[in-house]
Amino acid sequence: MSASSFLKALKAEGLTVVEVGAWRDHNRNHKGPWGPVNGVMIHHTVTKGSARTVDICRKGYEGLPGPLCHGVITKDGRVHLVGYGRANHAGLGDDDVLRAVIAERALPKDNEANTDGNRHFYGFECENLGDGDDPWPAAQLEAIERAAAAVCRHHGWNERSVIGHLEWQPGKVDPRGFTMASMRARIGDRLG
């Protein structure tokens, strides 16, 4: 999917999209391939404040340059596009999980980190402290659902193509505060 198709798919799903800078060409493609892309990964940011969160996800930080995702979903339900192409969001994860995503079947337990996820996943970072107490507003949860569904709809994928970072890489806990099973059920309902 091209950057223009990505934008069009998100808007067609009813999302409010904010284009941040030259997002279409902001990527890490010089560090390795992007694609084949096989799924969507959901994260929480461990940050507070929408402007600061978007800035960090666009620029990155020392030791991890941006973009850190493709879209940042803030608490108000807006999707801020910060990059397109390879992004530093998934890291190394489990090849068995990738095979399950591709086959759209139940996920095995992630128990190794041997596969480059930045190559294979669209990434959405969601503004949340990730402490289990920071609330997930209804508008934000709906935006996560719609953003993931938009990408799945474009590619002809079902909800099993959407995973959380915690399902990909051992030791990760994000997103914390809702279950990926409940989010996949919502996405499945939306895809109909």
mmCIF file of C-alpha atoms in Angstrom:
data_model
loop_
_atom_site.group_PDB
_atom_site.id
_atom_site.type_symbol
_atom_site.label_atom_id
_atom_site.label_comp_id
_atom_site.label_asym_id
_atom_site.label_seq_id
_atom_site.Cartn_x
_atom_site.Cartn_y
_atom_site.Cartn_z
ATOM 1 C CA MET A 1 0.000 0.000 0.000
ATOM 2 C CA SER A 2 1.343 3.426 -0.861
ATOM 3 C CA ALA A 3 1.442 6.264 1.667
ATOM 4 C CA SER A 4 -1.465 7.892 -0.182
ATOM 5 C CA SER A 5 -3.478 4.663 0.001
ATOM 6 C CA PHE A 6 -2.689 4.396 3.724
ATOM 7 C CA LEU A 7 -4.023 7.914 4.324
ATOM 8 C CA LYS A 8 -7.087 7.245 2.176
ATOM 9 C CA ALA A 9 -7.845 3.956 3.972
ATOM 10 C CA LEU A 10 -7.671 5.594 7.414
ATOM 11 C CA LYS A 11 -9.958 8.443 6.373
ATOM 12 C CA ALA A 12 -12.399 6.029 4.691
ATOM 13 C CA GLU A 13 -12.692 4.209 8.035
ATOM 14 C CA GLY A 14 -13.930 7.476 9.585
ATOM 15 C CA LEU A 15 -10.762 8.520 11.385
ATOM 16 C CA THR A 16 -9.540 12.054 12.014
ATOM 17 C CA VAL A 17 -6.010 12.056 10.616
ATOM 18 C CA VAL A 18 -3.279 14.612 11.311
ATOM 19 C CA GLU A 19 -0.353 14.632 8.870
ATOM 20 C CA VAL A 20 2.869 15.490 10.725
ATOM 21 C CA GLY A 21 5.612 17.022 8.596
ATOM 22 C CA ALA A 22 6.885 15.061 5.605
ATOM 23 C CA TRP A 23 5.600 11.780 7.077
ATOM 24 C CA ARG A 24 5.328 10.024 3.705
ATOM 25 C CA ASP A 25 9.120 9.922 3.314
ATOM 26 C CA HIS A 26 10.130 9.677 6.983
ATOM 27 C CA ASN A 27 11.357 6.093 7.529
ATOM 28 C CA ARG A 28 14.285 3.801 8.310
ATOM 29 C CA ASN A 29 14.335 2.117 4.879
ATOM 30 C CA HIS A 30 18.109 2.655 4.652
ATOM 31 C CA LYS A 31 18.514 0.201 7.565
ATOM 32 C CA GLY A 32 16.726 -2.695 5.879
ATOM 33 C CA PRO A 33 13.698 -3.680 3.840
ATOM 34 C CA TRP A 34 10.120 -2.853 4.629
ATOM 35 C CA GLY A 35 7.982 -5.702 3.473
ATOM 36 C CA PRO A 36 6.482 -7.983 2.835
ATOM 37 C CA VAL A 37 4.164 -6.392 5.395
ATOM 38 C CA ASN A 38 1.985 -9.011 7.059
ATOM 39 C CA GLY A 39 0.120 -7.368 9.929
ATOM 40 C CA VAL A 40 -0.566 -4.524 12.327
ATOM 41 C CA MET A 41 1.088 -4.104 15.730
ATOM 42 C CA ILE A 42 -0.404 -2.100 18.601
ATOM 43 C CA HIS A 43 1.754 -0.460 21.290
ATOM 44 C CA HIS A 44 1.419 1.939 24.222
ATOM 45 C CA THR A 45 3.869 4.819 24.495
ATOM 46 C CA VAL A 46 4.581 5.181 28.255
ATOM 47 C CA THR A 47 4.221 8.946 27.737
ATOM 48 C CA LYS A 48 1.810 11.676 28.761
ATOM 49 C CA GLY A 49 0.678 14.618 26.660
ATOM 50 C CA SER A 50 -0.313 14.316 23.027
ATOM 51 C CA ALA A 51 2.123 16.873 21.561
ATOM 52 C CA ARG A 52 5.099 15.395 23.416
ATOM 53 C CA THR A 53 4.042 11.849 22.496
ATOM 54 C CA VAL A 54 3.744 12.656 18.793
ATOM 55 C CA ASP A 55 7.110 14.449 18.840
ATOM 56 C CA ILE A 56 8.895 11.497 20.482
ATOM 57 C CA CYS A 57 7.297 9.013 18.090
ATOM 58 C CA ARG A 58 8.315 11.121 15.099
ATOM 59 C CA LYS A 59 11.896 11.925 16.152
ATOM 60 C CA GLY A 60 12.753 9.021 18.439
ATOM 61 C CA TYR A 61 15.352 9.442 21.155
ATOM 62 C CA GLU A 62 19.001 8.700 21.801
ATOM 63 C CA GLY A 63 19.697 5.128 20.834
ATOM 64 C CA LEU A 64 16.420 4.682 18.927
ATOM 65 C CA PRO A 65 15.868 7.099 16.046
ATOM 66 C CA GLY A 66 12.408 7.793 14.671
ATOM 67 C CA PRO A 67 9.986 7.183 13.340
ATOM 68 C CA LEU A 68 8.917 4.850 16.130
ATOM 69 C CA CYS A 69 5.668 3.931 14.344
ATOM 70 C CA HIS A 70 3.499 4.896 11.404
ATOM 71 C CA GLY A 71 0.692 6.486 13.372
ATOM 72 C CA VAL A 72 0.278 7.804 16.898
ATOM 73 C CA ILE A 73 -3.230 7.406 18.312
ATOM 74 C CA THR A 74 -3.792 10.069 20.952
ATOM 75 C CA LYS A 75 -6.351 9.956 23.741
ATOM 76 C CA ASP A 76 -8.774 12.131 21.745
ATOM 77 C CA GLY A 77 -8.939 9.478 19.008
ATOM 78 C CA ARG A 78 -6.911 11.324 16.389
ATOM 79 C CA VAL A 79 -4.318 9.447 14.334
ATOM 80 C CA HIS A 80 -1.108 11.438 13.807
ATOM 81 C CA LEU A 81 0.889 10.107 10.857
ATOM 82 C CA VAL A 82 4.611 10.410 11.639
ATOM 83 C CA GLY A 83 6.241 8.037 9.152
ATOM 84 C CA TYR A 84 5.740 5.592 6.332
ATOM 85 C CA GLY A 85 8.009 2.688 5.513
ATOM 86 C CA ARG A 86 10.301 0.909 7.909
ATOM 87 C CA ALA A 87 9.841 2.233 11.464
ATOM 88 C CA ASN A 88 11.566 1.393 14.763
ATOM 89 C CA HIS A 89 8.577 -0.095 16.568
ATOM 90 C CA ALA A 90 8.494 -3.885 16.582
ATOM 91 C CA GLY A 91 12.083 -4.983 17.041
ATOM 92 C CA LEU A 92 12.998 -8.650 17.029
ATOM 93 C CA GLY A 93 10.224 -11.123 17.729
ATOM 94 C CA ASP A 94 9.080 -14.690 17.325
ATOM 95 C CA ASP A 95 9.041 -16.266 13.850
ATOM 96 C CA ASP A 96 6.282 -18.663 14.984
ATOM 97 C CA VAL A 97 4.084 -15.658 15.788
ATOM 98 C CA LEU A 98 4.782 -14.172 12.339
ATOM 99 C CA ARG A 99 3.787 -17.459 10.669
ATOM 100 C CA ALA A 100 0.532 -17.461 12.675
ATOM 101 C CA VAL A 101 -0.206 -13.845 11.662
ATOM 102 C CA ILE A 102 0.402 -14.683 7.995
ATOM 103 C CA ALA A 103 -1.866 -17.755 8.262
ATOM 104 C CA GLU A 104 -4.409 -15.752 10.321
ATOM 105 C CA ARG A 105 -4.599 -18.424 13.015
ATOM 106 C CA ALA A 106 -4.356 -18.392 16.819
ATOM 107 C CA LEU A 107 -1.059 -17.055 18.119
ATOM 108 C CA PRO A 108 1.468 -19.283 19.836
ATOM 109 C CA LYS A 109 3.269 -18.026 22.945
ATOM 110 C CA ASP A 110 6.154 -15.771 21.963
ATOM 111 C CA ASN A 111 9.310 -17.378 23.297
ATOM 112 C CA GLU A 112 12.126 -16.132 21.084
ATOM 113 C CA ALA A 113 13.330 -12.995 19.343
ATOM 114 C CA ASN A 114 14.744 -14.090 16.005
ATOM 115 C CA THR A 115 12.775 -12.177 13.358
ATOM 116 C CA ASP A 116 12.819 -8.516 12.269
ATOM 117 C CA GLY A 117 9.356 -7.183 13.038
ATOM 118 C CA ASN A 118 10.082 -3.690 11.721
ATOM 119 C CA ARG A 119 10.051 -5.253 8.266
ATOM 120 C CA HIS A 120 6.705 -7.049 8.648
ATOM 121 C CA PHE A 121 4.313 -4.826 10.622
ATOM 122 C CA TYR A 122 2.517 -1.517 10.433
ATOM 123 C CA GLY A 123 2.846 0.068 13.871
ATOM 124 C CA PHE A 124 0.456 2.229 15.874
ATOM 125 C CA GLU A 125 1.738 3.777 19.097
ATOM 126 C CA CYS A 126 -1.107 4.691 21.452
ATOM 127 C CA GLU A 127 -0.731 7.468 24.010
ATOM 128 C CA ASN A 128 -0.888 5.816 27.437
ATOM 129 C CA LEU A 129 1.364 5.511 30.479
ATOM 130 C CA GLY A 130 1.050 1.742 30.275
ATOM 131 C CA ASP A 131 0.782 1.363 34.035
ATOM 132 C CA GLY A 132 -2.613 -0.349 33.981
ATOM 133 C CA ASP A 133 -4.212 2.672 35.672
ATOM 134 C CA ASP A 134 -4.031 5.299 32.919
ATOM 135 C CA PRO A 135 -7.465 5.207 31.256
ATOM 136 C CA TRP A 136 -8.162 4.318 27.660
ATOM 137 C CA PRO A 137 -10.911 6.740 26.531
ATOM 138 C CA ALA A 138 -13.652 5.303 24.334
ATOM 139 C CA ALA A 139 -12.606 7.594 21.469
ATOM 140 C CA GLN A 140 -9.065 6.222 21.591
ATOM 141 C CA LEU A 141 -10.134 2.567 21.696
ATOM 142 C CA GLU A 142 -12.466 3.181 18.767
ATOM 143 C CA ALA A 143 -9.630 4.824 16.833
ATOM 144 C CA ILE A 144 -7.349 1.826 17.471
ATOM 145 C CA GLU A 145 -10.117 -0.440 16.213
ATOM 146 C CA ARG A 146 -10.759 1.699 13.127
ATOM 147 C CA ALA A 147 -7.057 2.180 12.257
ATOM 148 C CA ALA A 148 -6.313 -1.545 12.449
ATOM 149 C CA ALA A 149 -9.488 -2.368 10.514
ATOM 150 C CA ALA A 150 -8.573 0.152 7.801
ATOM 151 C CA VAL A 151 -5.238 -1.548 7.149
ATOM 152 C CA CYS A 152 -6.788 -5.024 7.309
ATOM 153 C CA ARG A 153 -9.597 -4.014 4.953
ATOM 154 C CA HIS A 154 -7.118 -2.662 2.394
ATOM 155 C CA HIS A 155 -5.057 -5.865 2.429
ATOM 156 C CA GLY A 156 -7.975 -8.291 2.733
ATOM 157 C CA TRP A 157 -6.782 -9.460 6.147
ATOM 158 C CA ASN A 158 -8.949 -10.446 9.099
ATOM 159 C CA GLU A 159 -8.572 -9.450 12.751
ATOM 160 C CA ARG A 160 -5.973 -12.178 13.394
ATOM 161 C CA SER A 161 -3.502 -10.018 11.466
ATOM 162 C CA VAL A 162 -3.526 -7.551 14.392
ATOM 163 C CA ILE A 163 -1.280 -8.226 17.380
ATOM 164 C CA GLY A 164 0.035 -6.445 20.424
ATOM 165 C CA HIS A 165 3.742 -5.917 21.020
ATOM 166 C CA LEU A 166 3.401 -8.231 24.038
ATOM 167 C CA GLU A 167 2.383 -11.050 21.680
ATOM 168 C CA TRP A 168 5.441 -10.532 19.458
ATOM 169 C CA GLN A 169 8.441 -10.023 21.714
ATOM 170 C CA PRO A 170 9.149 -11.813 25.007
ATOM 171 C CA GLY A 171 9.208 -9.407 27.937
ATOM 172 C CA LYS A 172 7.005 -6.719 26.351
ATOM 173 C CA VAL A 173 3.772 -5.762 28.122
ATOM 174 C CA ASP A 174 2.142 -3.360 25.677
ATOM 175 C CA PRO A 175 -0.572 -2.549 25.257
ATOM 176 C CA ARG A 176 -1.569 -2.719 28.921
ATOM 177 C CA GLY A 177 -5.088 -1.742 29.995
ATOM 178 C CA PHE A 178 -7.125 -3.710 27.457
ATOM 179 C CA THR A 179 -6.704 -7.167 25.975
ATOM 180 C CA MET A 180 -5.758 -7.848 22.403
ATOM 181 C CA ALA A 181 -8.448 -10.549 22.319
ATOM 182 C CA SER A 182 -11.094 -7.894 23.046
ATOM 183 C CA MET A 183 -9.587 -5.521 20.465
ATOM 184 C CA ARG A 184 -9.444 -8.253 17.817
ATOM 185 C CA ALA A 185 -13.135 -9.024 18.525
ATOM 186 C CA ARG A 186 -13.973 -5.351 17.920
ATOM 187 C CA ILE A 187 -11.930 -5.302 14.709
ATOM 188 C CA GLY A 188 -13.596 -8.505 13.535
ATOM 189 C CA ASP A 189 -17.028 -7.003 14.149
ATOM 190 C CA ARG A 190 -16.058 -3.870 12.225
ATOM 191 C CA LEU A 191 -14.736 -5.874 9.295
ATOM 192 C CA GLY A 192 -18.038 -7.791 9.348
#
